[in-house]
PDB file of C-alpha atoms and ligand atoms in Angstrom:
ATOM      1  CA  MET W 534     -11.577 -14.545  46.556  1.00  0.00           C
ATOM      2  CA  HIS W 535     -13.214 -15.223  43.238  1.00  0.00           C
ATOM      3  CA  LEU W 536     -13.035 -13.127  40.078  1.00  0.00           C
ATOM      4  CA  LEU W 537     -14.666 -13.116  36.658  1.00  0.00           C
ATOM      5  CA  MET W 538     -12.496 -12.631  33.578  1.00  0.00           C
ATOM      6  CA  CYS W 539     -13.090 -12.825  29.825  1.00  0.00           C
ATOM      7  CA  PRO W 540     -10.402 -14.072  27.417  1.00  0.00           C
ATOM      8  CA  PRO W 541      -9.087 -11.347  25.060  1.00  0.00           C
ATOM      9  CA  THR W 542      -9.773 -13.360  21.885  1.00  0.00           C
ATOM     10  CA  TYR W 543     -11.599 -10.457  20.213  1.00  0.00           C
ATOM     11  CA  CYS W 544     -10.152  -7.468  22.088  1.00  0.00           C
ATOM     12  CA  ASP W 545      -9.635  -4.511  19.777  1.00  0.00           C
ATOM     13  CA  VAL W 546      -9.936  -0.757  19.388  1.00  0.00           C
ATOM     14  CA  SER W 547     -12.657  -0.489  16.751  1.00  0.00           C
ATOM     15  CA  TYR W 548     -14.280   2.686  18.120  1.00  0.00           C
ATOM     16  CA  GLU W 549     -13.189   5.561  20.351  1.00  0.00           C
ATOM     17  CA  ILE W 550     -15.189   6.092  23.556  1.00  0.00           C
ATOM     18  CA  ASN W 551     -12.421   7.311  25.853  1.00  0.00           C
ATOM     19  CA  PRO W 552      -9.364   9.524  25.274  1.00  0.00           C
ATOM     20  CA  TRP W 553      -6.970   6.545  25.359  1.00  0.00           C
ATOM     21  CA  MET W 554      -8.563   4.827  22.369  1.00  0.00           C
ATOM     22  CA  HIS W 555      -7.290   5.642  18.875  1.00  0.00           C
ATOM     23  CA  LEU W 556      -8.459   3.769  15.811  1.00  0.00           C
ATOM     24  CA  SER W 557      -4.937   4.183  14.449  1.00  0.00           C
ATOM     25  CA  ILE W 558      -3.347   2.400  17.440  1.00  0.00           C
ATOM     26  CA  ARG W 559      -4.825  -1.097  17.624  1.00  0.00           C
ATOM     27  CA  PRO W 560      -3.749  -3.765  20.081  1.00  0.00           C
ATOM     28  CA  ASP W 561      -1.590  -6.645  18.894  1.00  0.00           C
ATOM     29  CA  ARG W 562      -3.933  -9.554  19.663  1.00  0.00           C
ATOM     30  CA  SER W 563      -1.313 -12.219  20.167  1.00  0.00           C
ATOM     31  CA  LEU W 564       0.586  -9.948  22.562  1.00  0.00           C
ATOM     32  CA  ALA W 565      -2.706  -9.107  24.298  1.00  0.00           C
ATOM     33  CA  GLN W 566      -3.377 -12.827  24.735  1.00  0.00           C
ATOM     34  CA  LYS W 567       0.080 -13.323  26.248  1.00  0.00           C
ATOM     35  CA  GLN W 568      -0.370 -10.369  28.610  1.00  0.00           C
ATOM     36  CA  TRP W 569      -3.813 -11.578  29.655  1.00  0.00           C
ATOM     37  CA  ASP W 570      -2.436 -15.118  30.205  1.00  0.00           C
ATOM     38  CA  ASP W 571       0.301 -13.651  32.429  1.00  0.00           C
ATOM     39  CA  LEU W 572      -2.308 -11.747  34.471  1.00  0.00           C
ATOM     40  CA  TYR W 573      -4.461 -14.878  34.737  1.00  0.00           C
ATOM     41  CA  ARG W 574      -1.448 -16.907  35.878  1.00  0.00           C
ATOM     42  CA  ILE W 575      -0.465 -14.363  38.537  1.00  0.00           C
ATOM     43  CA  ILE W 576      -4.016 -14.344  39.919  1.00  0.00           C
ATOM     44  CA  THR W 577      -4.633 -18.078  39.861  1.00  0.00           C
ATOM     45  CA  GLN W 578      -1.188 -19.611  40.384  1.00  0.00           C
ATOM     46  CA  THR W 579       1.048 -17.059  42.107  1.00  0.00           C
ATOM     47  CA  ILE W 580      -1.690 -15.661  44.365  1.00  0.00           C
ATOM     48  CA  GLY W 581      -4.010 -18.664  44.311  1.00  0.00           C
ATOM     49  CA  ALA W 582      -7.326 -16.853  43.778  1.00  0.00           C
ATOM     50  CA  ARG W 583     -10.197 -18.434  41.888  1.00  0.00           C
ATOM     51  CA  VAL W 584     -11.178 -17.166  38.449  1.00  0.00           C
ATOM     52  CA  SER W 585     -14.297 -17.995  36.428  1.00  0.00           C
ATOM     53  CA  LEU W 586     -14.430 -17.240  32.727  1.00  0.00           C
ATOM     54  CA  VAL W 587     -17.159 -15.793  30.559  1.00  0.00           C
ATOM     55  CA  GLU W 588     -17.037 -16.609  26.856  1.00  0.00           C
ATOM     56  CA  PRO W 589     -15.880 -13.748  24.593  1.00  0.00           C
ATOM     57  CA  HIS W 590     -17.884 -12.624  21.545  1.00  0.00           C
ATOM     58  CA  PRO W 591     -16.545 -11.101  18.303  1.00  0.00           C
ATOM     59  CA  ASP W 592     -19.039  -8.228  18.201  1.00  0.00           C
ATOM     60  CA  VAL W 593     -17.991  -6.764  21.579  1.00  0.00           C
ATOM     61  CA  PRO W 594     -14.243  -6.012  21.707  1.00  0.00           C
ATOM     62  CA  ASP W 595     -14.456  -4.365  25.151  1.00  0.00           C
ATOM     63  CA  MET W 596     -16.101  -7.388  26.796  1.00  0.00           C
ATOM     64  CA  VAL W 597     -12.622  -8.328  28.041  1.00  0.00           C
ATOM     65  CA  PHE W 598     -13.108  -5.541  30.631  1.00  0.00           C
ATOM     66  CA  THR W 599     -15.354  -7.561  32.927  1.00  0.00           C
ATOM     67  CA  ALA W 600     -15.217  -4.921  35.685  1.00  0.00           C
ATOM     68  CA  ASN W 601     -17.958  -3.244  33.673  1.00  0.00           C
ATOM     69  CA  ALA W 602     -20.279  -6.264  33.659  1.00  0.00           C
ATOM     70  CA  GLY W 603     -22.000  -4.963  36.773  1.00  0.00           C
ATOM     71  CA  LEU W 604     -21.617  -5.230  40.527  1.00  0.00           C
ATOM     72  CA  VAL W 605     -21.899  -8.475  42.483  1.00  0.00           C
ATOM     73  CA  GLU W 606     -22.891  -8.621  46.134  1.00  0.00           C
ATOM     74  CA  GLY W 607     -23.248 -12.177  47.397  1.00  0.00           C
ATOM     75  CA  SER W 608     -25.634 -13.894  44.993  1.00  0.00           C
ATOM     76  CA  LEU W 609     -27.043 -10.591  43.791  1.00  0.00           C
ATOM     77  CA  TYR W 610     -26.004  -9.260  40.380  1.00  0.00           C
ATOM     78  CA  ILE W 611     -26.611  -5.601  39.545  1.00  0.00           C
ATOM     79  CA  PRO W 612     -26.185  -5.414  35.750  1.00  0.00           C
ATOM     80  CA  SER W 613     -24.467  -2.433  34.158  1.00  0.00           C
ATOM     81  CA  THR W 614     -26.323  -0.115  31.845  1.00  0.00           C
ATOM     82  CA  PHE W 615     -23.647   1.155  29.468  1.00  0.00           C
ATOM     83  CA  LYS W 616     -23.380   4.789  28.478  1.00  0.00           C
ATOM     84  CA  TYR W 617     -22.193   4.077  24.958  1.00  0.00           C
ATOM     85  CA  GLU W 618     -24.116   2.137  22.359  1.00  0.00           C
ATOM     86  CA  GLU W 619     -20.873   0.394  21.369  1.00  0.00           C
ATOM     87  CA  ARG W 620     -20.800  -1.530  24.659  1.00  0.00           C
ATOM     88  CA  ARG W 621     -24.530  -2.167  25.144  1.00  0.00           C
ATOM     89  CA  LEU W 622     -24.498  -5.534  23.401  1.00  0.00           C
ATOM     90  CA  GLU W 623     -22.253  -6.882  26.164  1.00  0.00           C
ATOM     91  CA  ALA W 624     -25.123  -6.687  28.624  1.00  0.00           C
ATOM     92  CA  SER W 625     -26.989  -9.721  27.275  1.00  0.00           C
ATOM     93  CA  TYR W 626     -23.821 -11.849  27.219  1.00  0.00           C
ATOM     94  CA  PHE W 627     -22.988 -10.997  30.806  1.00  0.00           C
ATOM     95  CA  ARG W 628     -26.608 -11.468  31.846  1.00  0.00           C
ATOM     96  CA  GLU W 629     -26.617 -14.949  30.332  1.00  0.00           C
ATOM     97  CA  TRP W 630     -23.535 -15.886  32.359  1.00  0.00           C
ATOM     98  CA  PHE W 631     -24.977 -14.636  35.659  1.00  0.00           C
ATOM     99  CA  ASP W 632     -28.387 -16.209  35.006  1.00  0.00           C
ATOM    100  CA  SER W 633     -26.803 -19.573  34.317  1.00  0.00           C
ATOM    101  CA  HIS W 634     -24.545 -19.402  37.374  1.00  0.00           C
ATOM    102  CA  GLY W 635     -27.226 -18.992  40.018  1.00  0.00           C
ATOM    103  CA  TYR W 636     -27.167 -15.213  40.501  1.00  0.00           C
ATOM    104  CA  LEU W 637     -30.278 -13.145  41.008  1.00  0.00           C
ATOM    105  CA  ALA W 638     -30.238 -10.087  38.754  1.00  0.00           C
ATOM    106  CA  ARG W 639     -31.632  -6.826  40.030  1.00  0.00           C
ATOM    107  CA  GLU W 640     -31.727  -4.001  37.519  1.00  0.00           C
ATOM    108  CA  LEU W 641     -31.332  -0.375  38.510  1.00  0.00           C
ATOM    109  CA  ALA W 642     -34.151   1.944  37.465  1.00  0.00           C
ATOM    110  CA  VAL W 643     -31.701   4.727  36.588  1.00  0.00           C
ATOM    111  CA  GLY W 644     -28.558   4.565  34.448  1.00  0.00           C
ATOM    112  CA  PRO W 645     -26.008   4.627  33.012  1.00  0.00           C
ATOM    113  CA  PHE W 646     -24.205   2.641  35.686  1.00  0.00           C
ATOM    114  CA  GLU W 647     -20.974   0.959  34.616  1.00  0.00           C
ATOM    115  CA  GLY W 648     -20.551  -1.640  37.325  1.00  0.00           C
ATOM    116  CA  GLU W 649     -17.431  -2.164  39.383  1.00  0.00           C
ATOM    117  CA  GLY W 650     -15.639   0.283  37.099  1.00  0.00           C
ATOM    118  CA  ASP W 651     -17.508   2.928  39.107  1.00  0.00           C
ATOM    119  CA  ALA W 652     -18.254   1.087  42.361  1.00  0.00           C
ATOM    120  CA  LEU W 653     -15.561  -0.035  44.792  1.00  0.00           C
ATOM    121  CA  ARG W 654     -16.044  -1.500  48.265  1.00  0.00           C
ATOM    122  CA  LEU W 655     -14.396   0.171  51.234  1.00  0.00           C
ATOM    123  CA  GLY W 656     -15.258  -1.905  54.289  1.00  0.00           C
ATOM    124  CA  ASP W 657     -19.027  -1.663  54.688  1.00  0.00           C
ATOM    125  CA  ILE W 658     -19.466   1.245  52.322  1.00  0.00           C
ATOM    126  CA  LEU W 659     -19.420   1.546  48.564  1.00  0.00           C
ATOM    127  CA  LEU W 660     -17.409   4.287  46.869  1.00  0.00           C
ATOM    128  CA  ALA W 661     -19.229   5.158  43.668  1.00  0.00           C
ATOM    129  CA  GLY W 662     -17.959   7.347  40.843  1.00  0.00           C
ATOM    130  CA  PHE W 663     -20.102   9.537  38.610  1.00  0.00           C
ATOM    131  CA  GLY W 664     -19.578  11.925  35.734  1.00  0.00           C
ATOM    132  CA  PRO W 665     -17.941  10.626  32.566  1.00  0.00           C
ATOM    133  CA  ARG W 666     -19.923   7.338  32.519  1.00  0.00           C
ATOM    134  CA  THR W 667     -22.116   6.482  35.519  1.00  0.00           C
ATOM    135  CA  VAL W 668     -24.728   9.076  36.509  1.00  0.00           C
ATOM    136  CA  ARG W 669     -25.034  10.195  40.113  1.00  0.00           C
ATOM    137  CA  ALA W 670     -28.774   9.544  39.988  1.00  0.00           C
ATOM    138  CA  SER W 671     -28.044   5.784  39.805  1.00  0.00           C
ATOM    139  CA  HIS W 672     -26.386   5.783  43.231  1.00  0.00           C
ATOM    140  CA  ALA W 673     -29.543   5.835  45.371  1.00  0.00           C
ATOM    141  CA  GLY W 674     -30.902   2.717  43.690  1.00  0.00           C
ATOM    142  CA  LEU W 675     -27.491   1.111  43.919  1.00  0.00           C
ATOM    143  CA  SER W 676     -27.320   1.792  47.650  1.00  0.00           C
ATOM    144  CA  ALA W 677     -30.777   0.281  48.199  1.00  0.00           C
ATOM    145  CA  ALA W 678     -29.998  -2.752  46.030  1.00  0.00           C
ATOM    146  CA  VAL W 679     -26.772  -3.723  47.812  1.00  0.00           C
ATOM    147  CA  ASN W 680     -27.820  -2.381  51.210  1.00  0.00           C
ATOM    148  CA  ARG W 681     -24.668  -0.322  51.664  1.00  0.00           C
ATOM    149  CA  ARG W 682     -24.067   3.351  52.250  1.00  0.00           C
ATOM    150  CA  VAL W 683     -22.834   4.842  49.016  1.00  0.00           C
ATOM    151  CA  VAL W 684     -20.276   7.633  49.014  1.00  0.00           C
ATOM    152  CA  SER W 685     -20.563   9.466  45.674  1.00  0.00           C
ATOM    153  CA  LEU W 686     -17.388  10.797  44.069  1.00  0.00           C
ATOM    154  CA  GLY W 687     -17.439  13.167  41.085  1.00  0.00           C
ATOM    155  CA  LEU W 688     -14.882  12.565  38.334  1.00  0.00           C
ATOM    156  CA  VAL W 689     -13.802  15.598  36.339  1.00  0.00           C
ATOM    157  CA  ASP W 690     -11.136  14.434  33.887  1.00  0.00           C
ATOM    158  CA  GLY W 691     -12.140  12.385  30.846  1.00  0.00           C
ATOM    159  CA  ARG W 692      -8.879  10.453  30.951  1.00  0.00           C
ATOM    160  CA  TYR W 693      -9.901   9.002  34.314  1.00  0.00           C
ATOM    161  CA  TYR W 694     -13.414   8.170  33.215  1.00  0.00           C
ATOM    162  CA  HIS W 695     -14.125   5.361  35.690  1.00  0.00           C
ATOM    163  CA  LEU W 696     -13.466   5.365  39.434  1.00  0.00           C
ATOM    164  CA  ASP W 697     -11.261   2.290  39.069  1.00  0.00           C
ATOM    165  CA  VAL W 698      -8.747   4.166  36.911  1.00  0.00           C
ATOM    166  CA  CYS W 699      -8.153   6.815  39.597  1.00  0.00           C
ATOM    167  CA  LEU W 700      -8.764   5.037  42.916  1.00  0.00           C
ATOM    168  CA  ALA W 701      -8.069   1.641  44.443  1.00  0.00           C
ATOM    169  CA  VAL W 702      -8.956   0.393  47.904  1.00  0.00           C
ATOM    170  CA  LEU W 703      -5.984  -1.387  49.487  1.00  0.00           C
ATOM    171  CA  ASN W 704      -7.850  -2.415  52.646  1.00  0.00           C
ATOM    172  CA  PRO W 705     -10.685  -0.935  54.771  1.00  0.00           C
ATOM    173  CA  ASN W 706      -8.220   1.598  56.222  1.00  0.00           C
ATOM    174  CA  GLU W 707      -6.175   2.570  53.186  1.00  0.00           C
ATOM    175  CA  LEU W 708      -6.787   3.704  49.633  1.00  0.00           C
ATOM    176  CA  ILE W 709      -4.730   5.122  46.776  1.00  0.00           C
ATOM    177  CA  TYR W 710      -6.128   7.815  44.493  1.00  0.00           C
ATOM    178  CA  PHE W 711      -5.143  10.402  41.900  1.00  0.00           C
ATOM    179  CA  PRO W 712      -6.320  13.785  43.288  1.00  0.00           C
ATOM    180  CA  GLU W 713      -6.621  15.646  39.953  1.00  0.00           C
ATOM    181  CA  ALA W 714      -9.302  13.226  38.783  1.00  0.00           C
ATOM    182  CA  PHE W 715     -11.810  14.317  41.458  1.00  0.00           C
ATOM    183  CA  ASP W 716     -13.919  17.439  41.896  1.00  0.00           C
ATOM    184  CA  ASP W 717     -13.360  19.625  44.980  1.00  0.00           C
ATOM    185  CA  ALA W 718     -16.409  18.365  46.840  1.00  0.00           C
ATOM    186  CA  SER W 719     -15.281  14.769  46.364  1.00  0.00           C
ATOM    187  CA  MET W 720     -11.795  15.561  47.578  1.00  0.00           C
ATOM    188  CA  ALA W 721     -13.334  16.885  50.799  1.00  0.00           C
ATOM    189  CA  VAL W 722     -15.510  13.768  51.078  1.00  0.00           C
ATOM    190  CA  LEU W 723     -12.495  11.522  50.531  1.00  0.00           C
ATOM    191  CA  HIS W 724     -10.491  13.312  53.200  1.00  0.00           C
ATOM    192  CA  ASP W 725     -13.395  13.034  55.644  1.00  0.00           C
ATOM    193  CA  LEU W 726     -13.405   9.255  55.363  1.00  0.00           C
ATOM    194  CA  PRO W 727     -11.835   7.498  58.344  1.00  0.00           C
ATOM    195  CA  VAL W 728      -9.085   6.035  56.164  1.00  0.00           C
ATOM    196  CA  GLU W 729      -5.595   6.897  55.047  1.00  0.00           C
ATOM    197  CA  THR W 730      -5.763   8.401  51.545  1.00  0.00           C
ATOM    198  CA  ILE W 731      -2.527   7.980  49.606  1.00  0.00           C
ATOM    199  CA  ALA W 732      -2.118  10.273  46.586  1.00  0.00           C
ATOM    200  CA  ILE W 733      -0.365   8.850  43.542  1.00  0.00           C
ATOM    201  CA  SER W 734       1.614  10.817  40.953  1.00  0.00           C
ATOM    202  CA  GLN W 735       0.466  11.849  37.494  1.00  0.00           C
ATOM    203  CA  SER W 736       2.948   9.411  35.976  1.00  0.00           C
ATOM    204  CA  ASP W 737       1.638   6.498  38.055  1.00  0.00           C
ATOM    205  CA  ALA W 738      -1.949   7.483  37.219  1.00  0.00           C
ATOM    206  CA  ASP W 739      -1.139   7.668  33.508  1.00  0.00           C
ATOM    207  CA  HIS W 740       0.373   4.199  33.708  1.00  0.00           C
ATOM    208  CA  PHE W 741      -2.887   2.955  35.227  1.00  0.00           C
ATOM    209  CA  GLY W 742      -1.348   2.518  38.678  1.00  0.00           C
ATOM    210  CA  ALA W 743      -4.718   3.082  40.351  1.00  0.00           C
ATOM    211  CA  ASN W 744      -6.199   0.334  38.189  1.00  0.00           C
ATOM    212  CA  ALA W 745      -4.777  -2.248  40.561  1.00  0.00           C
ATOM    213  CA  VAL W 746      -6.103  -5.672  41.435  1.00  0.00           C
ATOM    214  CA  VAL W 747      -5.862  -5.948  45.221  1.00  0.00           C
ATOM    215  CA  LEU W 748      -6.131  -9.444  46.705  1.00  0.00           C
ATOM    216  CA  GLY W 749      -5.231  -9.196  50.383  1.00  0.00           C
ATOM    217  CA  LYS W 750      -1.550  -8.267  50.564  1.00  0.00           C
ATOM    218  CA  ASP W 751      -1.035  -8.984  46.870  1.00  0.00           C
ATOM    219  CA  VAL W 752      -1.376  -6.090  44.438  1.00  0.00           C
ATOM    220  CA  ILE W 753      -1.165  -6.478  40.668  1.00  0.00           C
ATOM    221  CA  ILE W 754      -0.354  -3.370  38.636  1.00  0.00           C
ATOM    222  CA  ASN W 755       0.661  -2.400  35.143  1.00  0.00           C
ATOM    223  CA  LEU W 756       4.398  -2.304  34.514  1.00  0.00           C
ATOM    224  CA  GLY W 757       4.875   1.468  34.145  1.00  0.00           C
ATOM    225  CA  ALA W 758       3.577   2.493  37.580  1.00  0.00           C
ATOM    226  CA  THR W 759       7.050   2.435  39.113  1.00  0.00           C
ATOM    227  CA  ASP W 760       6.824   4.923  42.008  1.00  0.00           C
ATOM    228  CA  LEU W 761       3.620   3.310  43.207  1.00  0.00           C
ATOM    229  CA  ALA W 762       5.166  -0.158  43.004  1.00  0.00           C
ATOM    230  CA  ALA W 763       8.004   1.021  45.255  1.00  0.00           C
ATOM    231  CA  SER W 764       5.742   2.708  47.807  1.00  0.00           C
ATOM    232  CA  LEU W 765       3.390  -0.282  47.987  1.00  0.00           C
ATOM    233  CA  SER W 766       6.357  -2.583  48.619  1.00  0.00           C
ATOM    234  CA  GLU W 767       7.508  -0.275  51.418  1.00  0.00           C
ATOM    235  CA  ARG W 768       4.040  -0.567  52.922  1.00  0.00           C
ATOM    236  CA  GLY W 769       4.375  -4.338  53.033  1.00  0.00           C
ATOM    237  CA  TYR W 770       2.415  -5.309  49.934  1.00  0.00           C
ATOM    238  CA  ARG W 771       3.599  -7.987  47.531  1.00  0.00           C
ATOM    239  CA  VAL W 772       3.577  -6.114  44.249  1.00  0.00           C
ATOM    240  CA  HIS W 773       3.178  -8.039  41.000  1.00  0.00           C
ATOM    241  CA  ARG W 774       4.064  -5.837  38.030  1.00  0.00           C
ATOM    242  CA  THR W 775       2.935  -7.053  34.673  1.00  0.00           C
ATOM    243  CA  ASP W 776       2.854  -5.512  31.207  1.00  0.00           C
ATOM    244  CA  LEU W 777      -0.677  -4.695  30.037  1.00  0.00           C
ATOM    245  CA  SER W 778       0.272  -2.313  27.215  1.00  0.00           C
ATOM    246  CA  GLU W 779      -2.223  -3.777  24.728  1.00  0.00           C
ATOM    247  CA  PHE W 780      -5.161  -3.155  27.062  1.00  0.00           C
ATOM    248  CA  VAL W 781      -4.000   0.373  27.864  1.00  0.00           C
ATOM    249  CA  LYS W 782      -4.667   1.100  24.165  1.00  0.00           C
ATOM    250  CA  ALA W 783      -8.368   0.558  24.943  1.00  0.00           C
ATOM    251  CA  GLY W 784      -8.119   2.598  28.164  1.00  0.00           C
ATOM    252  CA  GLY W 785      -7.905  -0.292  30.601  1.00  0.00           C
ATOM    253  CA  SER W 786      -5.471  -2.296  32.693  1.00  0.00           C
ATOM    254  CA  ALA W 787      -5.363  -4.912  35.469  1.00  0.00           C
ATOM    255  CA  LYS W 788      -8.463  -4.041  37.503  1.00  0.00           C
ATOM    256  CA  CYS W 789     -10.667  -3.433  34.445  1.00  0.00           C
ATOM    257  CA  LEU W 790      -9.917  -6.984  33.323  1.00  0.00           C
ATOM    258  CA  THR W 791     -11.468  -8.464  36.479  1.00  0.00           C
ATOM    259  CA  LEU W 792     -14.806  -8.368  38.284  1.00  0.00           C
ATOM    260  CA  THR W 793     -15.131  -9.340  41.942  1.00  0.00           C
ATOM    261  CA  LEU W 794     -17.514 -12.267  42.428  1.00  0.00           C
ATOM    262  CA  GLN W 795     -16.390 -12.858  46.018  1.00  0.00           C
ATOM    263  CA  PRO W 796     -14.143 -10.353  47.815  1.00  0.00           C
ATOM    264  CA  ALA W 797     -10.846 -11.406  49.414  1.00  0.00           C
TER     265      ALA W 797
HETATM  266  N1  LIG L1246     -12.647   0.697  26.267  1.00  0.00           N
HETATM  267  C1  LIG L1246     -13.373   0.488  27.488  1.00  0.00           C
HETATM  268  C2  LIG L1246     -14.355   1.623  27.715  1.00  0.00           C
HETATM  269  O1  LIG L1246     -14.040   2.732  27.364  1.00  0.00           O
HETATM  270  C3  LIG L1246     -12.434   0.342  28.636  1.00  0.00           C
HETATM  271  C4  LIG L1246     -13.101  -0.005  29.910  1.00  0.00           C
HETATM  272  C5  LIG L1246     -12.175  -0.059  31.087  1.00  0.00           C
HETATM  273  N2  LIG L1246     -12.844  -0.538  32.241  1.00  0.00           N
HETATM  274  C6  LIG L1246     -12.741  -0.016  33.474  1.00  0.00           C
HETATM  275  N3  LIG L1246     -13.334  -0.636  34.437  1.00  0.00           N
HETATM  276  N4  LIG L1246     -12.109   1.093  33.713  1.00  0.00           N
HETATM  277  O2  LIG L1246     -15.436   1.444  28.215  1.00  0.00           O
END
């Protein structure tokens, strides 16, 4: 397992592009650095996964959320096309990193597409969110590019604006999700999948419980998702709870801070 992260040197809330962001509630940068360091330490030392770093830039405060850099499949890099102007500058920084690390970039003809924030692997298939950010019309090109069947899931609540804030794949047979975030058709699609779908509570969802980093049996989640932490432990997962309060102010948590370069 190999992830990409970006140090939170310049993380901030300097615009509002999701309902969690308020210009009046800015992150404390030194606390953010400490929280990010803790997450990095859990991933690299406690769990022993590999992490590569991309250099942060002062003009892109959300670059810390590397899940939105794109989607990586082997040596193929599908760059994101961001919905909001405020994040579009990140694209060239991420592109530079992938170009200089031996990846072949393949751009989608249709966007916006916000990367792993809206595209999660479930065994051989790809669950892809659409609505608040990514457009459904990007999914066909995505499917062709990564050569996977894409299952499209419509998101209906602006608070859960990326798939990775309302769904996490635990393993090819098990996923957690927050039902209220999905439209009716997508709920039916989810229940038709040959996997166990585990609903999480509103409180766990609002504490970014679904925004979990899953590395085999190890699951890292934000501190407040207490019921979920207990039920994951009962299911035999090693749960690592860590405070990510400063990133929640920008509408993100554990999973958003990582991009999968090589799955577990
Ligand atoms: N402030 C960022 C945005 O609104 C947060 C991104 C969180 N990333 C994620 N994968 N959910 O775009």
